[in-house]
Structures are given as C-alpha cells and as structure tokens.
Amino acid sequence: MSEPIEEGNSSITPENDTTTATSEVGSQLESIDLNKDHKVSEDSGKAQEDSDKPDQDEPDQKPDQKLDQDKPDQDKPDQKLDQDEPSEDTPIKPRKSVGFAPEPEEDLKEHHERLKEIEMEKLRSSPFHKIPPELAHLEKKTPGPKPISTKIKKKVNHDKKSSLSELRDLRFISLKDISVQNKETELNFNYPEIELPLPAHKILIDIKYVSLNSYDLAKINKYMINFSYTKVGLGYEFAGEIAIVGNNYKNLPEFEVGQKVVGILTPYDRKGALTTSLLVNPKTDIIYPIDDETYTSLELIDPKLSFKSTGENGDFEVGSSSDSDDDSLPPQVEQFQPEPEPTNPKDKLRKKARGFQIEDELPPLAKICTFPVLYTRAKQALSYVDSIIHRTGKANILVNGGDTNLGFTITQLLFSSVYQDILKDLNLILIIKEENYKMMKTFTDNIMKTHYSPNHSRKINIITFDLISDDLVLPGEKVPINYKKLDFFASEVLEAMFSTVPQGEVVTKYGVDDFKLDTIIDIIGSRKFFQKTNVRFKKLDQIQLPFRSKIYQDITITSLFNGTVSEPFLVKILKPKSKGSTMVSMCKFTVKEPSYEIEQLLDYSGEGIFNPWSLKWSGNLANSLVGKYNYYEEIELNLNKQWLKEGLGLLLANEMKFRIDEYLDWRNNFKLYVKQLKKNDCKFVFKIEDF
C-alpha cells in the first residue's frame, strides 16, 4: 500500500489522485453556473479528508515527511501543464463557451429560406389553404416589373419664357395679392388661385400699376364678419395688359391679348386691384382700352399736383413736380416721413432686402391709373347740381373739405372745359383746415389765373374752421384743435355768400335766394357747424359785419334768414327745397367734428333699412315726404364708362391733376403706407411686380 500524499490540510490517497487533479483543472475552466456542483463535490472531499486526517498533535512526525509534503506545491504549475494535455486514458469533457457565442456554422439566410419552404409546404398540404379553380381570380399575384420605355423624350428648354396664353394645360393660375379676411385681421400678402379655363364672360388682366386712396380703405369696414373663403382686396383703380380673354370677348378688337387698359372695379365685389392678376367682368367692372396715340400722349404729361405760384402770364400747370417748393407742400405730405434709416446691422440687411428699385418718374401706365376713383366721386358729388347749372348757368356751391384730394378734383372739374360753356357764374366756397390755408390760397389763385375769362363771373372763397394756436408746441406733443365759434364761422360763410353781390346793389328779402347755396358737398363731416341750430342771428345784427353794407338797411340778418325759427344752419343758407337745393354727403352724416381719418368718415354703420337715404330709391322717397331740403348720400362708387372716358380726356389735356404723395414698389413695406392712408387724406401709386 502506498503512502498517502499530504497537500495542505488534506490527505489524498493514490486511488483518487488522478480524479482530484482532473477536478481541480476542470473547476478552473467551468463557468459560473457550475460552481454549485463544484462546491458539493468539494464538501464531500473535505469530509473524507477529515476522516483520514491524522492527529496534528502526534510528536513522532518526521521532518522528511514535511519536505515530501511541500514538493507537490512546488511542482504544481508543471503538474497543471501536464494536465492540460489530455492522455489517452483520461476522459475528455466537452468544453462550454463562456461569453459571446461563436457565429453559427451554417448560413442564416439559407436557414430561414429553408424554414420558409417548410412552412409553405405545410400550407399547401392544408386543405383550407387550397383555392378552388372558380375562385382562382381572387388570388393575389405580385405584378411583374414594368417594361422599360423605349420612347425618346424631347428636351425641354427651361430658359424660354412662356406667356399665359401658351400655358393651355394649366388648371390654375397662381397670383399674389394684398387682402384681408375681415376688419379685425391684418393686411398681408396672400396667394390665391384662378381656375382655368376662364368663364366666358370674364377677362384676366396682368396688373402693372395700382393707385390707392384713403377712400379705398373704407371697403374693409364693410366686412366686420366675412364668412366667405374669398378675402377682401384693396384698391379700385388699375392699369395693365390683357392676358387671357373669355370666349364672349375673343372676337372683339378692344379686348385683344396684350391690349393695354385702364379700369375701375365695382365696389360690390370682394376683389381688389392690388394683385398681380385680376379677373374682371366688363359688365360690372369698367375697363377702357389705351391705344398707341393715347400711350404716347401719356409720356408727355405729369399728373402730379404742385402748389407753386404761376407767373404773370397765367400759364398754370398744376402738376409740375419739378416746380414744387417745399414751403407750399400740404401738411399731409410734410407729416409723412419715410421709414428712418436703421442702425442695427440686421435691420439694415432687412431694409436692403426689401429696397426694390423704381423709376424716378411715373411711367405712362402709372399716370393713367391716378384719376378713375377721384374723378368718379367728383362727378357723383356734382351730379345733383348739374340740372341747375344746365337750366340757369349759375351755381353757388360749398365744399366742406376743399383741401382734400376730392376737393381738389371738384374744384378743377368746375373750372375745366366740361363746364366752361354752361357755367357762367360760379361762387365756390371751400371749407378747409387752417394749416392748409397757404397751400389752398396758392392753388386757388393759380386756378383763377389759368381759367380767367371776361365772359365768366367766377369766385373762390376760402374759410377755415379752426385757428392755429401761437403757443409753443414741443416735438411729439398732441395739440387739440381750436375750433372757431359757431357765430363767427356762420358770419364768415354769410360773408362769402354775399361776395358776389354786384357793386351798387343790395340784397332784399325777396332776392336773397339768388345768393344762397344750390348744394353743400360734405367730405369731412358737417355736424359740428352746419347741423347746429343755435346760431345767434340777433347777435350778428349787433355787430357791424363787412357784408352788412350789402343788405338793405331796413332788413336785419335775423329776418333775412328767418333766424327766430330753430333750424339747422345748413337749412338757413340753402335755397328752398322747391328750387332743387341739395345736401350731398360723401361721408357719414353723423361725424361729430371735421375729420380726415377715413375710419371716422366711413364705417358703413348707418347703412340699412333704418337709413332710407343710404339707397337712391328710398332716398328720393324720404326727401319727398320729410325734410326741408334734399339730402343724398354718395358713399359708394357709382361707375360710369362715360365719366371714365371724360376724365381721361381732361388728364391728357393737363386740366386734371392729383396730389400724389408717393410712388413705390408694393413690396417696400406697404403696411407703413397703409397706416398713413388711415390717418390722412393721401394717395399712393404702387408698382406691381411680375409674378
């Protein structure tokens, strides 16, 4: 029997020597999951060692035996290396991989394809998967690839510009406009579409220039609520070229494609002229063709109204922009300041990006789009006095707001060739603001010099409704308007009425009607002065007024104007209703004080069944039943093609000019100019981009 080998505190017999060595190596190579089994075998080995272990207190243990016991520890590494090489007699256990598993030996793609084939074979063998022949057409089949086209494609030249008439395959035409949904929303650029082909009764016009007046902004006030998808556009007057013609107008020479036209839109439609392409209906909108001769004449005129005094020869050119001096510019123009130069580099970049260049002078098409709206409104205002002018050849007219663009147009129209042969005697009274007096005085003097005729008796009187304060005004300080007293204002109106009394004659009670007014045209609001009933005529009798010498000495001013009866002042100064005297309101009748802000003058709140004077048929009925004078409202545009043709003739003859405050590209911060239009009576001409 061999001697046991002692290792550490354990004694191992020769019979289990090989097994113990193998288990030690295997325990180092096994994974963490086999630790449990290893501990069990280790505990059993310890129990056996404890049973065979000799008592440690035996004194007869030899030193040689201890040396022999230390030898296995020194030879341990060599023993492990020998154990790594398996012998033929030692059984080999299969190694288990620890960590990442090795890649499978077979191809995954082939493996999945084989699994798919097995699954398909099972499905084919299933009786529920087989489709009967009569239902074979329901089986889904994957379509094959489309054959490659052998057709040769034509090269498209993208550099060539095509006109709208050549684009016959389009279903829509995109356009760009300035519009708003309703009064509560903000004006902005929008991009609607026009469906093709066009309706047979309509024409598409490529807009080049649009003129925008303060009056045009009142259109938005009509749409407090807009349930339509169509937005509300701005602008009535325009100039451009015909792009596409409906079938009803294809054979008409005046509506050929490329024909230059000037036009004005109906006020009863939502569309506006501030757009790149405009769809018009010649039956409701008015468009007038411009021939080559007219276009050439437009190049030679200047429609701008200036306020420089004329020379002694009386050659009056109202609209010479080069002759205009800064001292006589209207306050509205002086108050209007362009956008200040930015200091921030980012703001400078934005300003440069929107700084679209325009011509220094108005192009011919821009000139022709300046007159339609103002001339139409002037004709509307004078239409009620035309019958008196044709019948008597005389007219006494008062314009409340003579310093507005409409007031300038009415004044020029009364002195133009339209009334030259029929209006022999004219007494025109203009009510203006005090700060515009210098400008208006120059304007009226030029008119009188230019149209002087010994065969005509014409006179223009200027009356201000306020007084300029001499107090020191700080920059940015808001100064209240100092209105004149009603009695003082009334005395000035009476003085202007009697200014046409021939020298050596006096006014009697029976002849006073000849000097009273035929019509009052209200542009800025008449309630402050003309609708008041508290004019104290008895107090005027106590004052020695200049016109008192023109009244018969035994007649007082009170008896002459029936001052003891409480009536509005306008009734006192108008001729009797039986003689056709009229009060024509171009704004709301209820405006409390004279104003130049369009939102106060026109908001369309008084229209409807509760205001019978808002409609012509009901207005005539109301005038015949009630009132001591004929009252008419002319707020909406009343289009007339004959008026448009007549106004164009006056424009080409240099008899009609307008105060144009600015000419600009419509992309150059248009909101700044729209804001100015709301505050003052202005006119801007916009150049429309090619879109």
mmCIF file with all atom_site columns, C-alpha atoms in Angstrom, residues 339 346-358 664-671:
data_model
loop_
_atom_site.group_PDB
_atom_site.id
_atom_site.type_symbol
_atom_site.label_atom_id
_atom_site.label_alt_id
_atom_site.label_comp_id
_atom_site.label_asym_id
_atom_site.label_entity_id
_atom_site.label_seq_id
_atom_site.pdbx_PDB_ins_code
_atom_site.Cartn_x
_atom_site.Cartn_y
_atom_site.Cartn_z
_atom_site.occupancy
_atom_site.B_iso_or_equiv
_atom_site.pdbx_formal_charge
_atom_site.auth_seq_id
_atom_site.auth_comp_id
_atom_site.auth_asym_id
_atom_site.auth_atom_id
_atom_site.pdbx_PDB_model_num
ATOM 1  C CA . GLU A 1 339 ? -39.023 104.741 -42.645 1.00 0.00 ? 339 GLU A CA 1
ATOM 2  C CA . LYS A 1 346 ? -29.707 93.162  -39.042 1.00 0.00 ? 346 LYS A CA 1
ATOM 3  C CA . ASP A 1 347 ? -32.286 95.871  -39.668 1.00 0.00 ? 347 ASP A CA 1
ATOM 4  C CA . LYS A 1 348 ? -30.080 97.329  -42.403 1.00 0.00 ? 348 LYS A CA 1
ATOM 5  C CA . LEU A 1 349 ? -29.979 93.948  -44.081 1.00 0.00 ? 349 LEU A CA 1
ATOM 6  C CA . ARG A 1 350 ? -33.755 93.661  -43.944 1.00 0.00 ? 350 ARG A CA 1
ATOM 7  C CA . LYS A 1 351 ? -34.132 97.157  -45.386 1.00 0.00 ? 351 LYS A CA 1
ATOM 8  C CA . LYS A 1 352 ? -31.730 96.334  -48.202 1.00 0.00 ? 352 LYS A CA 1
ATOM 9  C CA . ALA A 1 353 ? -33.603 93.120  -48.958 1.00 0.00 ? 353 ALA A CA 1
ATOM 10 C CA . ARG A 1 354 ? -36.878 94.969  -49.473 1.00 0.00 ? 354 ARG A CA 1
ATOM 11 C CA . GLY A 1 355 ? -35.432 98.029  -51.194 1.00 0.00 ? 355 GLY A CA 1
ATOM 12 C CA . PHE A 1 356 ? -36.888 97.369  -54.631 1.00 0.00 ? 356 PHE A CA 1
ATOM 13 C CA . GLN A 1 357 ? -35.895 99.990  -57.158 1.00 0.00 ? 357 GLN A CA 1
ATOM 14 C CA . ILE A 1 358 ? -38.436 102.014 -59.144 1.00 0.00 ? 358 ILE A CA 1
ATOM 15 C CA . LEU A 1 664 ? -43.218 102.985 -54.740 1.00 0.00 ? 664 LEU A CA 1
ATOM 16 C CA . ASP A 1 665 ? -42.946 99.251  -55.241 1.00 0.00 ? 665 ASP A CA 1
ATOM 17 C CA . TRP A 1 666 ? -45.734 97.449  -53.403 1.00 0.00 ? 666 TRP A CA 1
ATOM 18 C CA . ARG A 1 667 ? -43.198 95.149  -51.699 1.00 0.00 ? 667 ARG A CA 1
ATOM 19 C CA . ASN A 1 668 ? -41.466 98.062  -49.948 1.00 0.00 ? 668 ASN A CA 1
ATOM 20 C CA . ASN A 1 669 ? -43.187 97.826  -46.558 1.00 0.00 ? 669 ASN A CA 1
ATOM 21 C CA . PHE A 1 670 ? -46.692 98.581  -47.813 1.00 0.00 ? 670 PHE A CA 1
ATOM 22 C CA . LYS A 1 671 ? -48.116 98.431  -44.269 1.00 0.00 ? 671 LYS A CA 1
#
